[in-house]
GROMACS .gro file of C-alpha atoms in nm:
model
  464
    1MET     CA    1   9.248   9.719   1.481
    2HIS     CA    2   9.504   9.742   1.220
    3GLY     CA    3   9.745   9.483   1.092
    4TYR     CA    4   9.831   9.271   0.796
    5ARG     CA    5   9.971   8.940   0.687
    6LYS     CA    6  10.171   8.854   0.378
    7SER     CA    7   9.960   8.547   0.303
    8ILE     CA    8   9.616   8.621   0.162
    9GLY     CA    9   9.477   8.268   0.152
   10ARG     CA   10   9.264   8.343   0.461
   11ARG     CA   11   9.235   8.712   0.373
   12GLY     CA   12   8.866   8.743   0.438
   13LEU     CA   13   8.863   8.566   0.773
   14LEU     CA   14   9.171   8.742   0.895
   15ALA     CA   15   9.030   9.074   0.781
   16LEU     CA   16   8.726   9.010   0.989
   17THR     CA   17   8.946   8.980   1.293
   18ALA     CA   18   9.023   9.346   1.252
   19ALA     CA   19   8.666   9.386   1.364
   20LEU     CA   20   8.711   9.534   1.679
   21ALA     CA   21   8.819   9.415   2.008
   22ALA     CA   22   9.130   9.203   1.995
   23THR     CA   23   9.193   9.110   1.640
   24ALA     CA   24   9.361   9.229   1.325
   25VAL     CA   25   9.312   9.224   0.954
   26ALA     CA   26   9.485   9.040   0.676
   27ALA     CA   27   9.573   9.264   0.391
   28PRO     CA   28   9.806   9.265   0.094
   29VAL     CA   29  10.087   9.514   0.065
   30ALA     CA   30   9.972   9.875   0.061
   31SER     CA   31   9.945  10.038  -0.279
   32ALA     CA   32  10.083  10.370  -0.152
   33GLY     CA   33  10.424  10.272  -0.283
   34PRO     CA   34  10.654   9.968  -0.315
   35SER     CA   35  10.865   9.865  -0.021
   36PRO     CA   36  11.185   9.664  -0.042
   37PRO     CA   37  11.230   9.328   0.135
   38PHE     CA   38  11.313   9.353   0.502
   39GLN     CA   39  11.671   9.246   0.567
   40PRO     CA   40  11.766   9.278   0.934
   41ASP     CA   41  12.129   9.192   0.868
   42ALA     CA   42  12.172   9.408   0.559
   43PRO     CA   43  12.351   9.742   0.597
   44GLY     CA   44  12.085   9.920   0.395
   45ALA     CA   45  11.812   9.900   0.137
   46PRO     CA   46  11.676  10.125  -0.137
   47PRO     CA   47  11.402  10.373  -0.046
   48ALA     CA   48  11.041  10.299  -0.119
   49SER     CA   49  11.012  10.579  -0.373
   50PRO     CA   50  11.243  10.785  -0.595
   51ALA     CA   51  11.496  10.987  -0.402
   52SER     CA   52  11.386  11.325  -0.274
   53PRO     CA   53  11.586  11.627  -0.390
   54ALA     CA   54  11.659  11.699  -0.026
   55SER     CA   55  11.956  11.524   0.133
   56PRO     CA   56  11.892  11.305   0.439
   57ALA     CA   57  12.130  11.521   0.642
   58GLY     CA   58  11.940  11.833   0.542
   59VAL     CA   59  11.611  11.668   0.630
   60VAL     CA   60  11.743  11.576   0.974
   61ARG     CA   61  11.856  11.933   1.038
   62SER     CA   62  11.515  12.055   0.922
   63LEU     CA   63  11.338  11.813   1.155
   64GLU     CA   64  11.557  11.916   1.449
   65ARG     CA   65  11.450  12.278   1.407
   66ALA     CA   66  11.085  12.172   1.446
   67ALA     CA   67  11.123  11.899   1.710
   68HIS     CA   68  11.035  11.928   2.079
   69PRO     CA   69  11.211  11.678   2.309
   70LEU     CA   70  11.007  11.449   2.534
   71ARG     CA   71  11.117  11.403   2.893
   72SER     CA   72  10.933  11.073   2.929
   73THR     CA   73  10.641  10.870   2.799
   74ASP     CA   74  10.529  10.770   3.149
   75PRO     CA   75  10.274  10.980   3.340
   76GLY     CA   76  10.381  11.166   3.652
   77GLY     CA   77  10.637  11.437   3.717
   78SER     CA   78  10.683  11.760   3.528
   79THR     CA   79  10.478  11.825   3.216
   80ALA     CA   80  10.681  12.122   3.097
   81ASP     CA   81  10.796  11.924   2.794
   82LEU     CA   82  10.433  11.893   2.677
   83ARG     CA   83  10.360  12.266   2.670
   84ALA     CA   84  10.429  12.296   2.299
   85LEU     CA   85  10.147  12.046   2.249
   86ASP     CA   86   9.900  12.318   2.354
   87ALA     CA   87   9.942  12.514   2.033
   88MET     CA   88   9.943  12.197   1.823
   89VAL     CA   89   9.613  12.078   1.970
   90GLY     CA   90   9.468  12.427   1.968
   91GLY     CA   91   9.092  12.430   2.015
   92ALA     CA   92   9.034  12.081   1.873
   93ALA     CA   93   8.731  11.910   2.022
   94VAL     CA   94   8.868  11.565   1.934
   95VAL     CA   95   9.236  11.467   1.930
   96GLY     CA   96   9.326  11.130   1.780
   97LEU     CA   97   9.634  10.969   1.936
   98GLY     CA   98   9.758  10.667   1.745
   99GLU     CA   99   9.992  10.374   1.797
  100ALA     CA  100  10.212  10.194   1.546
  101THR     CA  101  10.160   9.867   1.736
  102HIS     CA  102   9.888   9.737   1.963
  103GLY     CA  103  10.125   9.611   2.230
  104SER     CA  104  10.394   9.861   2.331
  105HIS     CA  105  10.438   9.999   2.682
  106GLU     CA  106  10.554  10.342   2.565
  107PHE     CA  107  10.254  10.395   2.337
  108PHE     CA  108  10.004  10.297   2.606
  109ALA     CA  109  10.182  10.498   2.876
  110MET     CA  110  10.207  10.801   2.648
  111LYS     CA  111   9.830  10.795   2.600
  112HIS     CA  112   9.783  10.805   2.977
  113ARG     CA  113  10.033  11.089   3.009
  114VAL     CA  114   9.884  11.298   2.728
  115PHE     CA  115   9.526  11.242   2.844
  116GLN     CA  116   9.614  11.337   3.201
  117TYR     CA  117   9.783  11.653   3.072
  118LEU     CA  118   9.486  11.743   2.851
  119VAL     CA  119   9.244  11.684   3.139
  120GLU     CA  120   9.440  11.895   3.386
  121LYS     CA  121   9.554  12.172   3.150
  122ARG     CA  122   9.302  12.183   2.865
  123GLY     CA  123   8.974  12.063   3.015
  124PHE     CA  124   8.940  11.733   2.826
  125THR     CA  125   8.682  11.498   2.976
  126THR     CA  126   8.653  11.179   2.765
  127PHE     CA  127   8.900  10.904   2.678
  128ALA     CA  128   8.772  10.709   2.375
  129LEU     CA  129   8.926  10.372   2.288
  130GLU     CA  130   8.910  10.143   1.987
  131MET     CA  131   8.691   9.891   2.169
  132SER     CA  132   8.325   9.793   2.176
  133TRP     CA  133   8.062  10.054   2.262
  134SER     CA  134   7.903   9.828   2.525
  135ALA     CA  135   8.235   9.748   2.700
  136GLY     CA  136   8.313  10.119   2.712
  137LEU     CA  137   7.983  10.181   2.891
  138ARG     CA  138   8.082   9.926   3.156
  139ILE     CA  139   8.415  10.099   3.221
  140ASP     CA  140   8.245  10.438   3.244
  141GLU     CA  141   7.994  10.305   3.496
  142TYR     CA  142   8.289  10.209   3.716
  143LEU     CA  143   8.451  10.551   3.673
  144GLN     CA  144   8.131  10.722   3.783
  145GLY     CA  145   8.128  10.528   4.113
  146GLY     CA  146   8.022  10.176   4.018
  147PRO     CA  147   8.147   9.866   4.200
  148GLY     CA  148   8.474   9.688   4.131
  149ASP     CA  149   8.839   9.781   4.103
  150PRO     CA  150   9.054   9.874   3.803
  151ARG     CA  151   9.203   9.527   3.759
  152ARG     CA  152   8.868   9.352   3.774
  153ILE     CA  153   8.713   9.601   3.531
  154ALA     CA  154   9.005   9.558   3.290
  155ARG     CA  155   8.969   9.179   3.299
  156GLU     CA  156   8.593   9.202   3.240
  157THR     CA  157   8.606   9.446   2.951
  158LEU     CA  158   8.949   9.407   2.789
  159ALA     CA  159   9.000   9.028   2.819
  160GLY     CA  160   9.184   8.883   2.521
  161SER     CA  161   9.258   9.225   2.373
  162PRO     CA  162   9.599   9.392   2.345
  163TRP     CA  163   9.475   9.646   2.602
  164GLU     CA  164   9.440   9.388   2.880
  165ARG     CA  165   9.761   9.534   3.023
  166GLU     CA  166   9.887   9.702   3.336
  167GLU     CA  167   9.913  10.031   3.150
  168PHE     CA  168   9.535  10.043   3.103
  169VAL     CA  169   9.472   9.932   3.461
  170ARG     CA  170   9.674  10.236   3.569
  171LEU     CA  171   9.481  10.462   3.332
  172ILE     CA  172   9.143  10.338   3.457
  173GLY     CA  173   9.264  10.371   3.816
  174TRP     CA  174   9.381  10.728   3.761
  175MET     CA  175   9.050  10.825   3.598
  176ARG     CA  176   8.853  10.683   3.893
  177GLU     CA  177   9.077  10.868   4.141
  178HIS     CA  178   9.040  11.190   3.944
  179ASN     CA  179   8.663  11.166   3.968
  180SER     CA  180   8.685  11.110   4.341
  181ARG     CA  181   8.904  11.418   4.382
  182HIS     CA  182   8.716  11.636   4.134
  183PRO     CA  183   8.347  11.541   4.135
  184ASP     CA  184   8.270  11.868   3.956
  185ARG     CA  185   8.510  11.787   3.669
  186ARG     CA  186   8.445  11.420   3.606
  187VAL     CA  187   8.613  11.228   3.325
  188HIS     CA  188   8.450  10.959   3.113
  189PHE     CA  189   8.547  10.652   2.913
  190MET     CA  190   8.383  10.544   2.587
  191GLY     CA  191   8.431  10.260   2.341
  192ASP     CA  192   8.384  10.393   1.990
  193ASP     CA  193   8.383  10.059   1.808
  194LEU     CA  194   8.117   9.810   1.707
  195GLY     CA  195   8.013   9.520   1.927
  196ALA     CA  196   8.286   9.264   1.885
  197PRO     CA  197   8.392   9.019   2.001
  198LYS     CA  198   8.054   9.054   2.173
  199LEU     CA  199   7.776   9.303   2.226
  200GLY     CA  200   7.686   9.193   2.576
  201ASP     CA  201   7.327   9.121   2.672
  202HIS     CA  202   7.303   9.436   2.884
  203ILE     CA  203   7.293   9.653   2.571
  204PHE     CA  204   6.977   9.476   2.454
  205GLU     CA  205   6.828   9.509   2.803
  206ARG     CA  206   6.892   9.883   2.806
  207VAL     CA  207   6.698   9.929   2.482
  208LEU     CA  208   6.412   9.702   2.589
  209SER     CA  209   6.381   9.863   2.932
  210SER     CA  210   6.368  10.212   2.786
  211VAL     CA  211   6.109  10.121   2.523
  212GLY     CA  212   5.904   9.935   2.782
  213THR     CA  213   5.882  10.253   2.987
  214THR     CA  214   5.821  10.510   2.717
  215SER     CA  215   5.650  10.312   2.438
  216PRO     CA  216   5.508   9.990   2.584
  217GLU     CA  217   5.295   9.932   2.274
  218ALA     CA  218   5.617   9.880   2.073
  219LEU     CA  219   5.775   9.642   2.324
  220PRO     CA  220   5.624   9.308   2.204
  221ARG     CA  221   5.751   9.353   1.850
  222LEU     CA  222   6.091   9.472   1.971
  223GLU     CA  223   6.123   9.169   2.199
  224GLU     CA  224   6.034   8.948   1.904
  225LEU     CA  225   6.299   9.108   1.683
  226TYR     CA  226   6.572   9.087   1.948
  227ALA     CA  227   6.484   8.734   2.061
  228GLY     CA  228   6.666   8.578   1.767
  229LEU     CA  229   6.966   8.807   1.797
  230ARG     CA  230   7.061   8.772   2.163
  231PRO     CA  231   7.283   8.679   2.319
  232PHE     CA  232   7.556   8.801   2.084
  233ASP     CA  233   7.860   8.681   2.277
  234ASP     CA  234   8.087   8.552   2.001
  235ILE     CA  235   8.112   8.724   1.665
  236PHE     CA  236   8.332   8.446   1.528
  237ALA     CA  237   8.067   8.184   1.600
  238HIS     CA  238   7.812   8.414   1.437
  239LEU     CA  239   8.025   8.439   1.124
  240ARG     CA  240   8.016   8.063   1.082
  241LYS     CA  241   7.644   8.088   1.017
  242PRO     CA  242   7.523   8.094   0.654
  243LEU     CA  243   7.543   8.436   0.494
  244SER     CA  244   7.170   8.435   0.424
  245GLU     CA  245   7.097   8.387   0.795
  246ARG     CA  246   7.335   8.666   0.893
  247ARG     CA  247   7.171   8.900   0.643
  248GLU     CA  248   6.830   8.817   0.787
  249ASN     CA  249   6.960   8.893   1.136
  250ALA     CA  250   7.095   9.226   1.015
  251ALA     CA  251   6.757   9.311   0.866
  252GLN     CA  252   6.591   9.234   1.201
  253ALA     CA  253   6.841   9.452   1.389
  254GLN     CA  254   6.776   9.736   1.145
  255GLU     CA  255   6.399   9.696   1.183
  256ALA     CA  256   6.447   9.712   1.560
  257LEU     CA  257   6.644  10.036   1.522
  258ASP     CA  258   6.372  10.185   1.304
  259LEU     CA  259   6.110  10.080   1.559
  260VAL     CA  260   6.301  10.237   1.848
  261ALA     CA  261   6.370  10.559   1.660
  262GLY     CA  262   6.007  10.589   1.559
  263HIS     CA  263   5.846  10.533   1.898
  264GLN     CA  264   6.064  10.728   2.141
  265GLY     CA  265   6.015  11.092   2.234
  266ALA     CA  266   6.238  11.323   2.030
  267GLY     CA  267   6.454  11.552   2.243
  268ASP     CA  268   6.447  11.327   2.546
  269GLU     CA  269   6.789  11.241   2.689
  270ASP     CA  270   6.705  10.876   2.745
  271TYR     CA  271   6.563  10.861   2.393
  272ALA     CA  272   6.894  10.971   2.241
  273TRP     CA  273   7.092  10.710   2.433
  274THR     CA  274   6.841  10.434   2.357
  275VAL     CA  275   6.853  10.504   1.985
  276GLN     CA  276   7.234  10.512   1.999
  277HIS     CA  277   7.243  10.169   2.169
  278ALA     CA  278   7.002  10.027   1.909
  279ARG     CA  279   7.211  10.182   1.633
  280ASN     CA  280   7.524  10.010   1.765
  281ILE     CA  281   7.341   9.676   1.767
  282ALA     CA  282   7.217   9.727   1.410
  283ARG     CA  283   7.557   9.830   1.277
  284THR     CA  284   7.728   9.538   1.445
  285PHE     CA  285   7.495   9.294   1.271
  286ALA     CA  286   7.538   9.484   0.943
  287PHE     CA  287   7.916   9.449   0.975
  288ALA     CA  288   7.871   9.078   1.042
  289THR     CA  289   7.710   9.027   0.700
  290VAL     CA  290   8.058   9.043   0.550
  291ASP     CA  291   8.109   8.780   0.280
  292LEU     CA  292   8.443   8.630   0.375
  293ALA     CA  293   8.491   8.487   0.026
  294ASP     CA  294   8.457   8.829  -0.140
  295PRO     CA  295   8.748   9.074  -0.096
  296ALA     CA  296   8.524   9.365  -0.199
  297SER     CA  297   8.279   9.273   0.078
  298VAL     CA  298   8.560   9.263   0.333
  299THR     CA  299   8.681   9.607   0.231
  300ALA     CA  300   8.324   9.740   0.244
  301ALA     CA  301   8.286   9.600   0.596
  302GLU     CA  302   8.602   9.775   0.711
  303ARG     CA  303   8.482  10.099   0.554
  304LEU     CA  304   8.154  10.062   0.744
  305ARG     CA  305   8.348  10.004   1.063
  306ASP     CA  306   8.564  10.316   1.035
  307GLN     CA  307   8.254  10.518   0.950
  308ALA     CA  308   8.072  10.374   1.252
  309MET     CA  309   8.364  10.454   1.484
  310ALA     CA  310   8.373  10.811   1.359
  311ASP     CA  311   7.995  10.845   1.393
  312ASN     CA  312   8.009  10.717   1.752
  313VAL     CA  313   8.275  10.974   1.841
  314LEU     CA  314   8.079  11.252   1.674
  315TRP     CA  315   7.759  11.148   1.850
  316TRP     CA  316   7.927  11.141   2.190
  317GLN     CA  317   8.108  11.471   2.143
  318ARG     CA  318   7.800  11.657   2.021
  319ARG     CA  319   7.571  11.502   2.283
  320THR     CA  320   7.803  11.570   2.576
  321GLY     CA  321   8.008  11.869   2.457
  322HIS     CA  322   8.320  11.693   2.590
  323ARG     CA  323   8.667  11.746   2.451
  324MET     CA  324   8.793  11.398   2.370
  325LEU     CA  325   9.116  11.204   2.330
  326LEU     CA  326   9.062  10.924   2.078
  327SER     CA  327   9.296  10.627   2.116
  328ALA     CA  328   9.332  10.383   1.827
  329HIS     CA  329   9.582  10.245   1.580
  330ASN     CA  330   9.763  10.497   1.362
  331GLY     CA  331   9.566  10.365   1.066
  332HIS     CA  332   9.236  10.465   1.227
  333VAL     CA  333   9.317  10.806   1.379
  334GLY     CA  334   9.520  10.923   1.079
  335TYR     CA  335   9.405  11.040   0.739
  336LEU     CA  336   9.578  10.762   0.545
  337SER     CA  337   9.621  10.392   0.609
  338ALA     CA  338   9.932  10.191   0.534
  339HIS     CA  339   9.683   9.943   0.382
  340PRO     CA  340   9.455  10.155   0.164
  341ASP     CA  341   9.308   9.859  -0.024
  342MET     CA  342   9.164   9.734   0.306
  343TYR     CA  343   9.100  10.071   0.471
  344PRO     CA  344   9.007  10.310   0.187
  345ARG     CA  345   8.859  10.574   0.420
  346THR     CA  346   8.984  10.598   0.774
  347GLN     CA  347   8.803  10.713   1.085
  348GLY     CA  348   9.040  11.009   1.098
  349ALA     CA  349   8.951  11.112   0.743
  350VAL     CA  350   8.580  11.109   0.833
  351LEU     CA  351   8.641  11.314   1.146
  352ARG     CA  352   8.849  11.570   0.959
  353ASP     CA  353   8.578  11.607   0.696
  354ARG     CA  354   8.309  11.653   0.962
  355LEU     CA  355   8.502  11.856   1.220
  356GLY     CA  356   8.765  12.041   1.019
  357ARG     CA  357   9.011  12.210   1.257
  358ASP     CA  358   8.817  12.069   1.550
  359TYR     CA  359   8.996  11.738   1.483
  360ALA     CA  360   9.371  11.681   1.514
  361ALA     CA  361   9.552  11.354   1.440
  362ILE     CA  362   9.870  11.254   1.624
  363GLY     CA  363  10.068  10.957   1.489
  364LEU     CA  364  10.322  10.758   1.691
  365THR     CA  365  10.629  10.597   1.536
  366PHE     CA  366  10.924  10.401   1.674
  367ALA     CA  367  11.264  10.302   1.541
  368GLY     CA  368  11.299   9.957   1.698
  369GLY     CA  369  11.227   9.741   2.000
  370SER     CA  370  10.958   9.500   2.114
  371PHE     CA  371  10.581   9.482   2.114
  372LEU     CA  372  10.312   9.222   2.165
  373THR     CA  373  10.160   9.036   1.873
  374LYS     CA  374  10.028   8.691   1.784
  375ASP     CA  375  10.126   8.419   1.540
  376ALA     CA  376   9.773   8.411   1.401
  377SER     CA  377   9.490   8.656   1.442
  378LEU     CA  378   9.236   8.401   1.558
  379ASP     CA  379   9.454   8.181   1.775
  380GLY     CA  380   9.714   8.192   2.046
  381ASP     CA  381   9.827   8.440   2.305
  382TRP     CA  382   9.995   8.775   2.276
  383LYS     CA  383  10.372   8.741   2.295
  384PRO     CA  384  10.665   8.976   2.244
  385VAL     CA  385  10.823   9.028   1.903
  386THR     CA  386  11.143   9.228   1.861
  387VAL     CA  387  11.241   9.424   1.552
  388PRO     CA  388  11.586   9.573   1.486
  389ALA     CA  389  11.667   9.937   1.438
  390ALA     CA  390  11.496  10.091   1.137
  391ARG     CA  391  11.711  10.057   0.827
  392PRO     CA  392  11.798  10.325   0.571
  393GLY     CA  393  11.505  10.393   0.346
  394MET     CA  394  11.249  10.374   0.626
  395HIS     CA  395  11.088  10.689   0.759
  396GLU     CA  396  11.184  10.587   1.113
  397HIS     CA  397  11.552  10.567   1.022
  398THR     CA  398  11.555  10.935   0.924
  399LEU     CA  399  11.343  11.038   1.224
  400ASP     CA  400  11.575  10.852   1.459
  401ARG     CA  401  11.874  11.059   1.346
  402VAL     CA  402  11.723  11.369   1.505
  403GLY     CA  403  11.928  11.474   1.809
  404TYR     CA  404  11.658  11.387   2.064
  405ARG     CA  405  11.592  11.033   2.180
  406ASP     CA  406  11.215  11.092   2.185
  407PHE     CA  407  11.041  11.399   2.043
  408TYR     CA  408  10.730  11.539   1.882
  409LEU     CA  409  10.666  11.796   1.612
  410ASP     CA  410  10.386  11.973   1.431
  411LEU     CA  411  10.398  11.834   1.078
  412ARG     CA  412  10.185  12.120   0.949
  413ALA     CA  413  10.441  12.378   1.061
  414ALA     CA  414  10.758  12.181   0.984
  415PRO     CA  415  11.013  12.335   0.744
  416ALA     CA  416  10.944  12.268   0.377
  417GLU     CA  417  11.243  12.036   0.341
  418ALA     CA  418  11.115  11.808   0.617
  419ARG     CA  419  10.759  11.815   0.485
  420ALA     CA  420  10.871  11.722   0.135
  421TRP     CA  421  11.061  11.424   0.275
  422LEU     CA  422  10.780  11.299   0.498
  423ASN     CA  423  10.516  11.348   0.228
  424ARG     CA  424  10.663  11.068   0.018
  425PRO     CA  425  10.557  10.706   0.085
  426ARG     CA  426  10.834  10.508   0.254
  427PRO     CA  427  10.842  10.181   0.452
  428VAL     CA  428  10.725  10.202   0.813
  429TYR     CA  429  10.687   9.974   1.112
  430ASP     CA  430  10.316   9.894   1.139
  431ALA     CA  431  10.177   9.603   1.343
  432GLY     CA  432   9.833   9.490   1.452
  433SER     CA  433   9.751   9.152   1.601
  434THR     CA  434   9.997   8.995   1.359
  435PHE     CA  435  10.317   9.130   1.209
  436THR     CA  436  10.488   9.034   0.885
  437PRO     CA  437  10.816   9.220   0.834
  438ASP     CA  438  10.866   9.133   0.467
  439PRO     CA  439  10.760   9.344   0.294
  440LEU     CA  440  10.690   9.640   0.516
  441PRO     CA  441  10.401   9.866   0.412
  442ALA     CA  442  10.464  10.220   0.292
  443LEU     CA  443  10.307  10.540   0.420
  444ALA     CA  444  10.344  10.913   0.357
  445ILE     CA  445  10.371  11.016   0.722
  446GLY     CA  446  10.354  11.387   0.649
  447ARG     CA  447  10.012  11.351   0.486
  448ALA     CA  448   9.879  11.099   0.738
  449TYR     CA  449   9.891  11.309   1.058
  450ASP     CA  450   9.894  11.665   1.189
  451VAL     CA  451  10.142  11.594   1.469
  452LEU     CA  452  10.402  11.318   1.503
  453VAL     CA  453  10.551  11.163   1.817
  454HIS     CA  454  10.865  10.961   1.748
  455LEU     CA  455  11.018  10.722   2.001
  456HIS     CA  456  11.367  10.574   1.979
  457ARG     CA  457  11.279  10.236   2.130
  458VAL     CA  458  10.972  10.060   2.268
  459ARG     CA  459  10.921   9.750   2.478
  460ALA     CA  460  10.634   9.507   2.513
  461ALA     CA  461  10.341   9.621   2.724
  462ASP     CA  462  10.308   9.477   3.075
  463ARG     CA  463  10.077   9.178   3.116
  464LEU     CA  464   9.825   9.179   3.399
   0.00000   0.00000   0.00000
């Protein structure tokens, strides 16, 4: 997850909470460019960077020529307004669809709508979410006919996260119904993240069961290595252990991965999945060796995490051949983060380097409204926060002057005047588990994404 706090006294611990399921990271102000103090009652504020030669009015006219209006963010009804998205997505095997906040109804609903469109019109088959690999497996088991119902599955797998919302219950329900109606064109769900806040004991059992069947001579040593690592049900409790102990655990998890990879039969389908499960376990423990007192260690851990998320997506796509919609924060699906000191190389940047034109990044912005966030990353419940209309100087203020309430555009094909404007770092709304409005981070939107969806207003996502 993505987020930041102005205070850096607990920087390391808060950064850890970006690790995965329902947490966010503490980070200082992005170095992409200075941003002025946030003044809700002020009529305006200076831009984050020197003025562009283009006039704001000219930029707006340029954006309007490239913009395609959105009928709605909610799924259902006509999809004629999404047809222009076909050319923007093109033949991409993976499409990243971001969110500027982790708790807005319109962002979550839009992901359902776009995925449904891509499934029905473009043959997409996997929805990937910024959540733990093992929890994603549990959701997919349900989609393929396992027991339960969408609400129960959401509570089991998304509890405590910003995605424990009605919008994701509806998405899971639609995916299950699609599979019932189209058993020959089944859709899948994957979690592309590391194992936090927990791995779940079933992931260890899957590896042990597979090795016990195919390489029983390796099983005793594997059981010995995993015995001290399981259960892994609370990453925060694990992080309270001495660093030396956590490093030893990571070494054991890596030895287990090496053992599994060396004893299974190459080319076997079960082998590939078993190694992937063991890899997720090893990388989770490697991430958990972060030294919370060392900012460089925290940044390195976040770099490992984005690399791991990208690797998981690449593994899934190449193993299955599926076309995938990847759902995560803007700062993970895009090519730049609003917090580059904490996220020096994003998941999106890795995917672009590995896939080229087979990856497309779609960013989502909004000009005001409400979303869910918390007072502190580690404590409390998600509650609504409201921000006023974007002020002059923010990217969203200019975008919101376009003549459509909600719209999308291909940034790569936008007129030069619009591209020049959007390629300069300016303040943006960007929230993770926590939100600090002063100062806002800066981002060059035009360089961060291939496609942009801009919404006039958002509201808080619906609680279960």
